[in-house]
Coordinates of C-alpha atoms in Angstrom, one line a residue:
Chain A
M1 CA 4.2 18.1 13.7
N2 CA 4.9 16.2 10.5
L3 CA 6.6 12.7 10.0
M4 CA 9.2 14.5 8.2
M5 CA 10.7 16.0 11.2
L6 CA 11.6 12.3 11.9
L7 CA 13.7 12.1 8.8
E8 CA 15.1 15.7 9.1
M9 CA 16.3 14.6 12.4
A10 CA 18.2 11.4 11.1
V11 CA 19.5 13.3 8.4
S12 CA 20.8 16.1 10.7
G13 CA 22.1 13.0 13.0
F14 CA 23.3 10.3 10.8
G15 CA 22.7 11.6 7.2
E16 CA 25.5 9.5 5.9
R17 CA 24.4 6.1 7.2
V18 CA 22.3 3.5 5.3
A19 CA 18.8 4.1 6.0
V20 CA 17.2 1.2 3.9
R21 CA 18.3 -1.6 1.8
S22 CA 16.2 -3.3 -0.8
G23 CA 18.2 -6.2 -2.4
T24 CA 21.2 -4.8 -3.4
E25 CA 19.9 -1.3 -3.8
Q26 CA 20.0 1.0 -0.9
L27 CA 19.6 4.3 0.0
T28 CA 21.3 6.7 3.0
Y29 CA 19.3 8.9 4.8
Q30 CA 20.3 11.8 3.1
Q31 CA 19.5 9.9 -0.1
L32 CA 15.8 9.0 1.1
F33 CA 15.3 12.5 2.5
D34 CA 16.3 13.7 -1.3
A35 CA 14.3 11.5 -3.0
A36 CA 11.4 12.2 -0.6
G37 CA 11.6 15.9 -1.8
A38 CA 11.7 14.9 -5.8
A39 CA 8.7 12.6 -5.2
A40 CA 7.1 15.2 -3.2
A41 CA 7.3 17.5 -6.3
E42 CA 5.8 14.7 -8.5
L43 CA 2.7 14.6 -6.3
E44 CA 2.4 18.3 -6.0
A45 CA 2.3 18.6 -9.5
S46 CA -0.1 15.8 -10.2
R47 CA -2.8 17.3 -8.1
C48 CA -3.7 14.5 -6.4
E49 CA -5.3 14.5 -3.1
N50 CA -3.9 11.1 -2.1
A51 CA -0.6 9.2 -2.6
A52 CA -1.5 5.5 -2.8
L53 CA 0.9 2.7 -3.3
L54 CA -0.2 -0.9 -4.3
D55 CA 2.9 -2.9 -4.0
V56 CA 5.2 -5.3 -1.9
N57 CA 8.2 -3.9 0.1
S58 CA 10.4 -1.8 -1.9
L59 CA 12.5 1.8 -1.5
A60 CA 9.4 3.2 -3.3
V61 CA 7.8 2.4 0.2
P62 CA 9.6 4.7 2.6
I63 CA 10.1 7.3 -0.2
G64 CA 6.4 7.5 -0.7
L65 CA 5.7 7.6 2.9
F66 CA 7.8 10.7 3.5
A67 CA 7.0 12.4 0.1
S68 CA 3.5 12.1 1.1
A69 CA 4.1 13.7 4.5
W70 CA 6.3 16.3 2.5
A71 CA 3.6 17.5 0.1
G72 CA 0.9 17.5 2.5
R73 CA -1.1 14.2 1.2
P74 CA -2.3 11.1 2.9
F75 CA -0.3 8.2 2.0
V76 CA -2.6 5.3 1.0
P77 CA -1.0 1.6 1.0
L78 CA -3.3 -0.7 -0.5
N79 CA -3.3 -4.4 -0.2
Y80 CA -1.6 -5.9 -3.0
R81 CA -3.9 -9.2 -2.4
L82 CA -6.9 -7.6 -3.7
A83 CA -8.2 -8.0 -7.0
D84 CA -8.4 -5.4 -9.5
A85 CA -12.2 -4.9 -9.1
E86 CA -11.6 -4.6 -5.3
I87 CA -8.8 -2.0 -5.8
E88 CA -10.9 -0.2 -8.5
A89 CA -13.6 -0.1 -5.8
L90 CA -10.8 1.5 -2.9
A91 CA -9.4 3.7 -5.8
A92 CA -12.7 5.6 -6.6
R93 CA -12.6 6.4 -2.5
I94 CA -9.3 8.2 -2.5
A95 CA -9.7 10.0 -6.2
P96 CA -7.8 12.0 -7.6
S97 CA -4.9 10.1 -6.1
F98 CA -1.2 9.0 -7.3
L99 CA -0.7 5.6 -7.4
V100 CA 2.6 3.8 -7.6
A101 CA 1.9 0.2 -8.3
A102 CA 3.7 -3.1 -8.7
P103 CA 5.1 -3.4 -12.1
E104 CA 2.8 -6.4 -13.0
R105 CA -0.5 -4.5 -11.8
A106 CA 0.2 -1.0 -13.3
D107 CA -0.8 -1.8 -16.9
A108 CA -4.2 -3.2 -15.9
L109 CA -4.8 -0.3 -13.6
A110 CA -3.7 2.4 -15.9
E111 CA -7.3 3.7 -16.9
L112 CA -8.4 4.1 -13.2
P113 CA -10.7 7.1 -13.2
G114 CA -9.1 10.0 -11.4
T115 CA -6.0 8.0 -10.7
T116 CA -2.3 8.6 -11.9
V117 CA -0.9 5.3 -12.0
V118 CA 3.1 5.1 -12.2
A119 CA 4.9 1.8 -12.3
R120 CA 7.3 1.4 -9.2
E121 CA 10.2 1.5 -11.2
T122 CA 9.3 4.4 -13.4
F123 CA 8.6 6.1 -10.1
L124 CA 12.2 5.2 -8.4
R125 CA 13.9 6.3 -11.9
R126 CA 12.1 9.6 -11.7
V127 CA 12.9 10.5 -8.0
L128 CA 16.4 8.8 -7.1
G129 CA 19.3 10.8 -7.4
A130 CA 17.3 14.0 -8.0
P131 CA 19.2 17.2 -6.3
G132 CA 17.8 17.9 -2.9
R133 CA 15.0 20.6 -2.1
E134 CA 14.7 23.0 0.6
P135 CA 12.4 21.8 3.4
S136 CA 8.9 23.0 2.8
W137 CA 6.5 20.6 4.5
P138 CA 3.3 21.8 6.0
M139 CA 3.3 21.6 9.9
D140 CA -0.3 20.8 10.8
A141 CA -0.5 18.3 13.4
D142 CA -3.8 17.4 12.6
A143 CA -3.3 16.3 8.8
I144 CA -3.9 12.9 7.8
A145 CA -0.4 11.1 7.6
I146 CA -1.9 7.9 6.7
L147 CA -5.1 6.1 5.6
L148 CA -5.0 2.4 5.9
F149 CA -7.8 0.3 4.7
T150 CA -9.0 -2.4 7.4
S151 CA -9.1 -5.6 5.9
G152 CA -12.7 -6.1 6.0
T153 CA -13.1 -9.3 7.9
T154 CA -16.5 -8.1 9.1
G155 CA -17.9 -6.2 6.3
A156 CA -16.6 -3.4 4.2
P157 CA -13.1 -1.9 4.4
K158 CA -12.8 1.1 6.7
A159 CA -10.3 3.8 6.1
A160 CA -8.6 4.3 9.4
V161 CA -7.1 7.6 10.0
I162 CA -3.9 8.3 11.5
R163 CA -2.7 11.8 11.7
H164 CA 0.7 13.1 12.1
K165 CA 0.4 14.0 15.5
H166 CA -0.6 10.4 16.4
L167 CA 2.4 8.6 14.8
V168 CA 4.9 11.3 15.4
S169 CA 3.7 10.9 19.2
Y170 CA 4.0 7.4 19.2
I171 CA 7.4 7.9 17.9
F172 CA 8.5 10.3 20.4
G173 CA 6.8 8.3 23.2
S174 CA 8.4 5.0 22.5
V175 CA 11.6 5.2 20.4
E176 CA 15.0 6.9 21.6
F177 CA 16.4 9.1 18.7
G178 CA 19.6 7.7 17.4
A179 CA 19.7 4.8 20.1
A180 CA 20.6 2.2 17.3
G181 CA 24.3 1.3 17.1
E182 CA 25.9 1.6 13.5
D183 CA 25.8 -2.6 13.2
E184 CA 21.8 -2.9 13.8
A185 CA 19.7 -3.8 11.3
A186 CA 15.9 -4.4 11.4
L187 CA 14.1 -6.9 8.8
V188 CA 10.8 -5.6 7.5
S189 CA 8.7 -8.6 6.3
V190 CA 5.5 -7.0 7.4
P191 CA 3.5 -5.8 4.2
P192 CA 3.5 -1.7 3.6
Y193 CA -0.4 -1.8 4.0
H194 CA -0.3 -3.0 7.8
I195 CA 0.4 -0.4 10.6
A196 CA 3.2 -2.4 12.0
G197 CA 4.9 -2.1 8.3
M198 CA 4.5 1.8 8.8
A199 CA 5.9 1.9 12.2
A200 CA 8.9 -0.4 11.5
I201 CA 9.8 2.4 8.9
T202 CA 9.1 5.3 11.4
S203 CA 10.8 3.7 14.4
S204 CA 13.9 2.5 12.6
I205 CA 14.4 5.9 11.0
Y206 CA 14.2 7.7 14.3
A207 CA 16.4 5.2 16.2
G208 CA 19.1 5.2 12.9
R209 CA 18.6 1.7 12.5
R210 CA 19.4 0.2 9.1
I211 CA 16.0 -1.0 7.3
V212 CA 16.4 -4.3 5.3
Q213 CA 13.1 -4.8 3.1
L214 CA 11.7 -8.5 2.3
P215 CA 9.4 -8.1 -0.7
G216 CA 7.5 -11.2 0.1
F217 CA 7.4 -13.5 3.1
S218 CA 8.6 -16.9 3.1
A219 CA 10.3 -18.3 6.0
E220 CA 13.4 -19.7 3.9
A221 CA 13.8 -15.9 2.4
W222 CA 13.4 -15.0 6.0
I223 CA 16.3 -17.0 7.5
E224 CA 18.5 -16.4 4.4
T225 CA 18.0 -12.5 4.5
A226 CA 18.5 -12.8 8.1
R227 CA 21.9 -14.4 8.3
R228 CA 23.1 -13.0 4.9
E229 CA 22.1 -9.1 6.1
R230 CA 23.2 -9.6 9.8
I231 CA 19.9 -8.9 11.1
T232 CA 19.7 -7.8 14.5
H233 CA 16.2 -6.9 15.0
A234 CA 12.8 -8.0 13.6
F235 CA 9.3 -8.1 14.1
V236 CA 7.0 -10.9 12.8
V237 CA 3.3 -11.8 13.2
P238 CA 2.6 -15.0 14.9
T239 CA 2.2 -17.1 11.9
M240 CA 5.4 -16.0 10.4
L241 CA 7.1 -17.0 13.4
G242 CA 5.5 -20.4 13.4
R243 CA 6.9 -21.1 10.0
I244 CA 10.2 -20.1 10.7
V245 CA 10.7 -22.1 13.7
D246 CA 9.6 -25.2 11.4
A247 CA 11.7 -24.3 8.7
L248 CA 14.7 -23.8 11.0
A249 CA 13.9 -27.3 12.7
A250 CA 14.4 -28.9 9.7
Q251 CA 17.7 -27.4 9.0
S252 CA 21.0 -28.8 10.4
D253 CA 22.2 -25.2 11.8
T254 CA 19.1 -23.5 13.6
G255 CA 21.2 -20.7 14.7
L256 CA 20.3 -16.9 13.7
P257 CA 23.7 -15.5 15.7
H258 CA 23.2 -12.2 14.9
L259 CA 19.4 -11.7 15.9
R260 CA 19.4 -9.7 19.4
A261 CA 15.4 -8.9 19.3
L262 CA 12.5 -10.5 18.0
S263 CA 9.1 -8.7 18.4
Y264 CA 6.0 -10.2 17.6
G265 CA 2.4 -9.0 17.6
G266 CA -0.8 -8.7 15.1
G267 CA -2.5 -11.7 16.5
K268 CA -2.6 -14.2 19.2
M269 CA 0.5 -15.9 19.2
P270 CA 0.4 -19.9 20.2
L271 CA 2.3 -20.9 23.3
P272 CA 4.2 -23.7 21.8
V273 CA 5.5 -21.6 19.0
I274 CA 6.7 -18.8 21.4
E275 CA 8.3 -21.7 23.7
R276 CA 10.0 -23.3 21.1
A277 CA 11.6 -20.0 19.5
M278 CA 13.0 -19.1 23.0
E279 CA 14.8 -22.5 23.1
L280 CA 16.1 -22.2 19.6
W281 CA 17.4 -18.7 20.4
P282 CA 18.0 -18.3 24.2
S283 CA 20.1 -15.0 23.8
T284 CA 17.7 -13.3 21.6
D285 CA 15.2 -11.0 23.3
F286 CA 11.7 -11.5 23.0
T287 CA 9.1 -9.0 23.0
N288 CA 5.2 -9.1 22.6
A289 CA 4.0 -5.8 21.3
Y290 CA 0.0 -5.1 21.2
G291 CA -1.2 -2.5 19.3
L292 CA -4.0 -1.8 16.8
T293 CA -4.2 0.4 13.6
E294 CA -6.2 2.9 15.1
T295 CA -3.7 3.2 17.9
S296 CA -1.0 3.9 15.4
S297 CA 0.7 0.6 16.4
T298 CA 2.1 -0.6 19.9
I299 CA 0.4 0.4 23.3
A300 CA 1.5 -2.5 25.7
V301 CA 4.7 -4.5 25.6
L302 CA 5.6 -7.6 27.2
G303 CA 9.2 -7.3 27.4
P304 CA 12.5 -9.8 27.2
E305 CA 12.8 -9.9 31.0
D306 CA 9.0 -10.8 31.4
H307 CA 9.7 -13.6 28.9
R308 CA 12.8 -15.1 30.7
A309 CA 11.3 -14.6 34.2
A310 CA 7.9 -16.3 33.0
A311 CA 9.6 -19.5 31.0
A312 CA 11.8 -20.0 33.8
S313 CA 8.8 -19.9 36.8
D314 CA 6.8 -22.7 38.2
D315 CA 4.6 -20.1 39.8
P316 CA 1.5 -20.5 37.4
A317 CA 0.7 -16.6 37.8
I318 CA 4.1 -15.7 36.6
R319 CA 4.5 -18.3 34.0
R320 CA 1.1 -17.4 32.4
R321 CA 2.6 -14.0 31.7
L322 CA 4.2 -15.4 28.5
T323 CA 0.4 -15.6 27.1
S324 CA -0.2 -11.7 27.9
V325 CA 0.9 -8.6 26.2
G326 CA 2.7 -6.8 28.7
R327 CA 1.9 -3.7 30.4
P328 CA 1.1 -0.2 28.7
L329 CA 4.0 2.0 27.3
P330 CA 4.4 4.9 29.5
S331 CA 2.9 7.3 27.4
V332 CA -0.4 5.1 27.2
E333 CA -3.5 4.4 29.6
V334 CA -5.1 1.3 29.5
E335 CA -8.3 0.2 31.7
I336 CA -11.0 -2.7 31.4
R337 CA -14.6 -1.6 31.4
G338 CA -17.6 -3.5 31.9
P339 CA -20.6 -3.8 30.0
A340 CA -22.3 -0.6 31.4
G341 CA -19.1 1.5 30.6
G342 CA -17.6 1.2 34.6
R343 CA -14.1 0.7 35.3
L344 CA -13.2 -3.0 36.5
G345 CA -10.6 -4.2 39.1
P346 CA -7.7 -6.5 38.7
D347 CA -8.6 -10.0 37.0
R348 CA -12.3 -9.1 35.8
H349 CA -13.0 -9.5 32.3
G350 CA -14.0 -6.6 30.1
E351 CA -13.6 -4.4 26.8
V352 CA -10.0 -3.2 26.7
C353 CA -10.3 0.7 26.5
V354 CA -6.9 2.7 25.6
R355 CA -6.1 6.8 25.9
G356 CA -3.1 8.6 24.7
E357 CA -1.3 10.9 22.4
Q358 CA -1.0 8.3 19.7
V359 CA -4.6 6.9 19.7
S360 CA -6.6 7.8 16.7
G361 CA -9.7 5.9 17.1
E362 CA -11.2 7.3 13.8
Y363 CA -12.1 6.4 10.1
L364 CA -12.7 8.3 7.4
G365 CA -16.2 10.0 6.8
T366 CA -17.3 9.0 10.6
K367 CA -17.1 10.3 13.7
S368 CA -14.6 9.8 16.2
T369 CA -15.0 6.4 18.3
L370 CA -13.0 8.2 21.4
D371 CA -15.4 9.1 24.2
R372 CA -15.6 12.7 25.7
E373 CA -12.6 12.0 27.6
G374 CA -10.5 10.7 25.0
W375 CA -10.7 6.7 25.7
F376 CA -10.9 4.4 22.6
P377 CA -13.0 1.0 23.0
T378 CA -11.0 -1.5 21.2
R379 CA -13.8 -3.9 20.8
D380 CA -10.8 -6.3 22.3
G381 CA -11.8 -8.3 25.6
G382 CA -9.5 -8.9 28.1
F383 CA -8.2 -8.2 31.9
V384 CA -5.3 -6.7 33.8
D385 CA -3.7 -8.9 36.6
A386 CA -2.6 -7.6 40.1
D387 CA 0.9 -6.4 38.4
G388 CA -0.9 -4.8 35.6
Y389 CA -0.2 -7.3 33.0
L390 CA -2.8 -7.2 30.3
F391 CA -4.2 -10.7 29.0
L392 CA -6.4 -10.5 25.9
D393 CA -9.4 -12.9 25.4
G394 CA -10.2 -12.2 21.9
R395 CA -12.4 -9.8 20.2
I396 CA -15.6 -9.1 22.0
D397 CA -18.0 -9.7 18.4
D398 CA -16.6 -13.2 18.7
V399 CA -17.8 -13.6 22.0
I400 CA -20.3 -16.6 22.3
V401 CA -23.5 -16.1 24.1
R402 CA -25.0 -19.8 25.2
G403 CA -28.3 -19.8 27.3
G404 CA -27.2 -16.2 28.4
E405 CA -23.6 -17.6 29.2
N406 CA -20.7 -15.3 27.6
M407 CA -17.7 -17.7 26.7
S408 CA -14.5 -16.4 25.0
P409 CA -13.3 -18.5 22.1
G410 CA -9.7 -17.9 23.6
E411 CA -10.1 -19.7 27.0
I412 CA -11.5 -22.8 25.5
E413 CA -8.8 -22.5 22.3
D414 CA -6.2 -22.4 25.0
V415 CA -7.4 -25.7 26.4
L416 CA -7.7 -27.5 23.0
L417 CA -4.0 -26.4 22.1
E418 CA -2.7 -28.2 25.3
H419 CA -3.8 -31.3 24.0
E420 CA -0.7 -33.1 22.4
A421 CA -2.5 -34.0 19.2
V422 CA -4.1 -30.7 18.5
A423 CA -1.7 -28.2 16.5
D424 CA -4.3 -25.2 15.9
C425 CA -8.0 -24.7 16.3
A426 CA -10.7 -22.3 16.1
V427 CA -13.4 -22.2 18.7
V428 CA -16.9 -20.1 17.2
G429 CA -20.4 -20.0 18.1
I430 CA -22.7 -21.2 15.4
P431 CA -26.7 -21.0 15.5
D432 CA -28.4 -23.3 18.0
E433 CA -32.1 -23.5 18.8
Q434 CA -31.9 -24.6 22.1
W435 CA -29.1 -22.4 23.3
G436 CA -29.2 -19.4 20.8
E437 CA -25.6 -20.2 20.4
A438 CA -23.6 -23.7 20.5
V439 CA -20.1 -23.9 20.8
A440 CA -18.1 -25.4 17.6
A441 CA -14.6 -25.9 16.9
A442 CA -12.4 -26.7 13.9
I443 CA -9.1 -28.6 14.7
V444 CA -5.8 -29.3 12.8
L445 CA -4.2 -32.2 14.3
G446 CA -0.2 -32.4 14.4
P447 CA 1.4 -34.2 11.8
G448 CA 1.3 -38.1 12.7
R449 CA -1.3 -37.1 15.8
Y450 CA -4.5 -38.5 16.4
A451 CA -7.7 -37.5 18.6
T452 CA -11.2 -38.5 18.0
V453 CA -14.1 -35.9 18.7
E454 CA -15.0 -37.7 22.1
D455 CA -11.4 -37.3 23.2
L456 CA -11.2 -33.6 22.6
Q457 CA -14.6 -33.0 24.1
Q458 CA -13.8 -35.1 27.2
W459 CA -10.6 -33.1 27.4
V460 CA -12.5 -30.1 27.5
R461 CA -15.1 -30.9 29.9
D462 CA -12.3 -32.2 32.2
R463 CA -10.9 -28.6 32.4
L464 CA -13.7 -26.3 31.9
R465 CA -17.3 -26.0 32.5
S466 CA -19.4 -28.9 30.6
S467 CA -21.2 -25.6 29.0
R468 CA -18.0 -24.7 27.1
T469 CA -17.3 -28.1 25.7
P470 CA -17.5 -27.7 21.7
Q471 CA -20.9 -29.5 20.7
R472 CA -19.5 -30.1 17.4
I473 CA -16.0 -30.3 16.3
E474 CA -14.5 -31.3 12.6
F475 CA -11.1 -31.6 11.6
R476 CA -9.3 -29.5 9.0
D477 CA -6.1 -29.9 7.1
E478 CA -5.5 -26.0 8.2
L479 CA -7.4 -22.8 9.3
P480 CA -8.2 -20.0 7.1
Y481 CA -5.7 -17.0 8.0
N482 CA -5.1 -14.0 5.8
E483 CA -1.6 -13.0 5.1
T484 CA -0.7 -10.9 8.1
G485 CA -1.9 -13.8 10.4
K486 CA -5.2 -12.9 11.3
L487 CA -7.7 -15.9 11.7
L488 CA -10.5 -15.5 9.2
R489 CA -13.1 -16.3 12.1
R490 CA -16.3 -15.5 10.0
R491 CA -15.6 -18.3 7.2
V492 CA -14.8 -20.6 10.1
K493 CA -18.0 -19.9 11.7
A494 CA -19.8 -19.9 8.3
E495 CA -18.4 -23.5 7.4
L496 CA -19.1 -25.0 10.8
S497 CA -22.6 -23.6 10.6
G498 CA -23.1 -25.5 7.2
E499 CA -23.6 -22.0 5.5
I500 CA -20.7 -22.9 3.0
P501 CA -19.6 -26.2 2.3
Chain B
M1 CA 5.2 34.3 29.4
A2 CA 2.8 31.7 27.6
R3 CA 1.0 28.8 28.3
L4 CA 2.8 26.1 26.3
K5 CA 1.1 23.4 24.2
T6 CA 2.4 19.8 23.4
G7 CA 3.2 19.6 20.1
T8 CA 4.4 23.5 19.6
R9 CA 7.8 24.4 18.1
L10 CA 10.2 26.9 19.4
K11 CA 13.3 28.2 18.2
S12 CA 16.2 29.6 20.1
A13 CA 16.6 33.8 19.3
V14 CA 20.5 33.2 19.2
C15 CA 21.6 29.7 18.0
N16 CA 20.2 26.9 15.8
T17 CA 18.0 24.9 18.5
Q18 CA 14.8 24.0 17.8
V19 CA 12.6 22.2 20.2
M20 CA 9.2 20.4 20.5
V21 CA 7.0 20.7 23.3
V22 CA 6.3 17.1 24.6
A23 CA 4.7 18.0 28.3
A24 CA 3.9 21.2 29.6
P25 CA 2.8 22.5 33.1
D26 CA -0.8 23.8 33.3
A27 CA 0.8 27.0 33.9
D28 CA 2.7 30.0 32.0
V29 CA 6.4 29.3 31.3
D30 CA 9.2 31.3 29.8
C31 CA 11.5 29.2 27.9
S32 CA 15.1 30.6 26.7
C33 CA 17.6 29.2 24.9
G34 CA 21.3 30.8 24.9
G35 CA 20.0 33.0 27.4
H36 CA 16.9 34.8 25.4
P37 CA 13.3 34.2 25.5
M38 CA 12.7 31.5 22.7
I39 CA 10.3 32.2 20.0
D40 CA 7.7 30.6 17.9
A41 CA 9.4 28.3 15.2
A42 CA 7.8 30.5 12.4
A43 CA 9.0 33.8 13.8
T44 CA 11.9 36.0 12.9
A45 CA 14.6 36.3 15.6
P46 CA 15.0 39.5 16.7
E47 CA 18.7 41.1 15.5
G48 CA 21.7 42.0 17.4
L49 CA 21.3 39.4 20.4
S50 CA 24.0 36.7 21.2
I51 CA 24.4 33.9 23.5
S52 CA 24.8 34.8 27.2
P53 CA 27.9 32.9 28.3
E54 CA 26.3 31.4 31.2
A55 CA 23.7 29.4 28.9
A56 CA 26.0 28.3 26.3
K57 CA 26.7 24.5 26.9
G58 CA 24.4 23.7 23.9
T59 CA 21.7 21.6 23.0
M60 CA 22.0 18.0 21.6
L61 CA 19.9 16.5 18.8
G62 CA 16.8 14.1 19.9
K63 CA 17.5 14.4 23.5
R64 CA 14.9 15.6 25.9
Y65 CA 15.1 18.5 28.5
V66 CA 13.1 18.7 31.6
D67 CA 12.3 21.0 34.5
A68 CA 13.2 20.3 38.1
D69 CA 9.8 18.6 38.6
G70 CA 9.4 17.0 35.2
K71 CA 6.3 18.6 34.1
L72 CA 8.1 20.3 31.2
E73 CA 9.6 18.5 28.7
L74 CA 11.4 19.8 25.5
L75 CA 12.7 17.5 23.0
C76 CA 15.5 18.9 21.1
I77 CA 14.8 18.7 17.1
K78 CA 17.6 21.0 15.9
A79 CA 20.8 21.4 18.0
G80 CA 22.3 24.5 18.8
A81 CA 25.0 26.1 21.0
G82 CA 22.9 27.5 23.8
S83 CA 21.3 26.0 26.7
L84 CA 17.5 25.7 27.5
A85 CA 16.1 27.2 30.6
A86 CA 12.7 27.8 32.1
G87 CA 12.0 30.9 34.5
G88 CA 15.7 31.4 34.5
V89 CA 16.4 28.0 35.8
A90 CA 18.5 25.5 33.5
L91 CA 16.7 22.6 32.5
V92 CA 18.4 19.2 32.5
L93 CA 19.2 16.5 30.1
K94 CA 16.2 13.5 31.0
E95 CA 17.8 10.1 31.3
A96 CA 16.6 8.0 28.5
K97 CA 14.6 4.8 30.0
P98 CA 15.1 2.3 27.0
L99 CA 11.8 0.6 25.9
P100 CA 12.4 -2.8 23.9
S101 CA 12.2 -2.8 20.4
S102 CA 8.5 -3.3 19.1
D103 CA 8.3 -2.9 15.3

C-alpha cells in the first residue's frame, strides 16, 4: 500500500479533471502526478530521509505529499507559526531533510544543519511541467507516510506517526472512489500541518473533488472564495465557523448558495454557533467529524440527517445529539472504558478507546500506545448513549478533582454558555489548599451583555451540584486559542492560578 | 489456494485488472479473474492464457467486489476486461453506502 495508489487511480479514472486550484494556478490529476514524480526525483537526489514543508496551503502541499510517498520518505508538514528557533529544533529531529519553505522564511533557514532548504516558488518551478515518469514507488504498507508534530500544548512536541496503511485504510473505509460530480469543489482552509489538512487532500483526490486552497484563513477570504469558486464542500474548525457566521451576519447577503456540505471538527463546537449556521444555510448538509491525529483523521460522524432531526426535536434526548460527535465509521470500533480498563455500558462516562485499520496511536521513538488487542486510548473522556451516539467530555487530563470528586470542565462550560450574557468560557481546576483543586472559570461576555460573578455562580448552582460552582470567575476580552481552534487550557489555568499575570 | 491478507494486491493473469484485498475470510480462497487464477501484483503472468468468455464482463475502477457472505472484499485498483470470482463463483459488485464527506 502506498498513498500514490490513490493518485494513480484518480489519474486513470479522471486524469484530465482539475485536482487542485490555488489562486489562479491549477493542476489536473495528471499534472499533479507528473509533478509528484519530478519532485520525488529531487528528493531521491538530495539523499534526504524526510521531506518537510514549512508553508501555508499551496500547490506545493499535494505535490510534496505525493512526492514523498513516491520517493518512500515521510512527509513532515511543519507549523509555520513557529519561530525560527523552534523550527531549528524540529529540523534537527528530522535531518537529513529536504525542506520546502515559504518564500519569506527560506533565507533565514538556509543554513539549517542537514537540511536542504528550497523556497516554494523555486521548488514549483523545478517540478511543474516536467515530463512524466514511470510509476516506481515502494509498496511497503508499514512505511511512514506522514509525521505530524503535535501542537505541544502539554509539553515538547511529539511526532505522531501515520503509516501508509493507516491513511489508505482511512480513505478506502470512508470515501467512495470517483463519487464527486464534476462541479464539486472542496475549500481547504485548515493548515497542512493539521491532520485534517492532509485528510482533505487524500479524500478529495480519491473522490475526484476539486480542491480549492485558501492559503491563510480569514472569514472574509473564506466567504469570498466560497462564492467565487462555487464551493460545494468545506471543512472548518469551530473557531472558523464562528467567525464566518459573524462576518456573514454583518453582510446584507448571508447566502452561500453553492455550499452543499459543511463538515466541522477539531474541537468542541459551541451549540449557539452550529444553531446559527444551520439557520443561515438551511439547505446545507452539516457533518460533525470527530478524529485525532493518531487515528488518521475522522473516526465518528454526526451526519446531516442527525443534525436536522436533532434541531427539529423537542425530545431532550434527541435534541442533545447536536452536541454529540455521532456514531463511529463502519470501519472503526469505539468503546468506553472505566479507570480499571473495563468496558462501560451506555451513558457511563469513561475514556474513549478506538480500534481500526486507520488507527496509528504511535509516536516517533516511543512504543505504540495500542494495547494487545489493538485499542488506542484517546485520552478523551466521553460516553455513548443507548442509540450509539458518542458524546465527548473533553480531555481526561483536564478533569478537575475537587475533594475526591471528578468533574469535567465541559459540563460546567455547557451550563455557563447557556447564560445569555456568556459568549465564551473556559473552566479549569486551580490549586486549592482545602480541596486539592477548585473550580475556576474565565468568561467572555457577549457584546453589550452584562453579568456579575455572583450571577454566574448562582446560575451554575441552580443547575448543577454546588461543588461544581466556580469558586473563582474572571472576565476576559477573549480566550487563548491556537490557530486550529484548540483552546490553550494550560494558559487559562496558569492565569487563573495566578502563575502568570 | 491461499490465505489472503488485507492490503495484499493481486493482478489478473489475462487482463489489466488489479485488486487490493479489503477484507478476507479466515480460510483459503482462490481468486480468479478472466477465468484464471490471480497472481501476486509483482509476479509475471504466465504466457499463452486468454480470458474465458464466461468471465469477461470486466472490472470497474474503484468498485468493490464481494462474495455471497461478504467475507471476501476486493477493491479494483486497475480496471480490466476479465471478471472476478472466488472458488469459481462470480463476485458481485458491492453497493456503495455513502458516508457524509467529513474532511
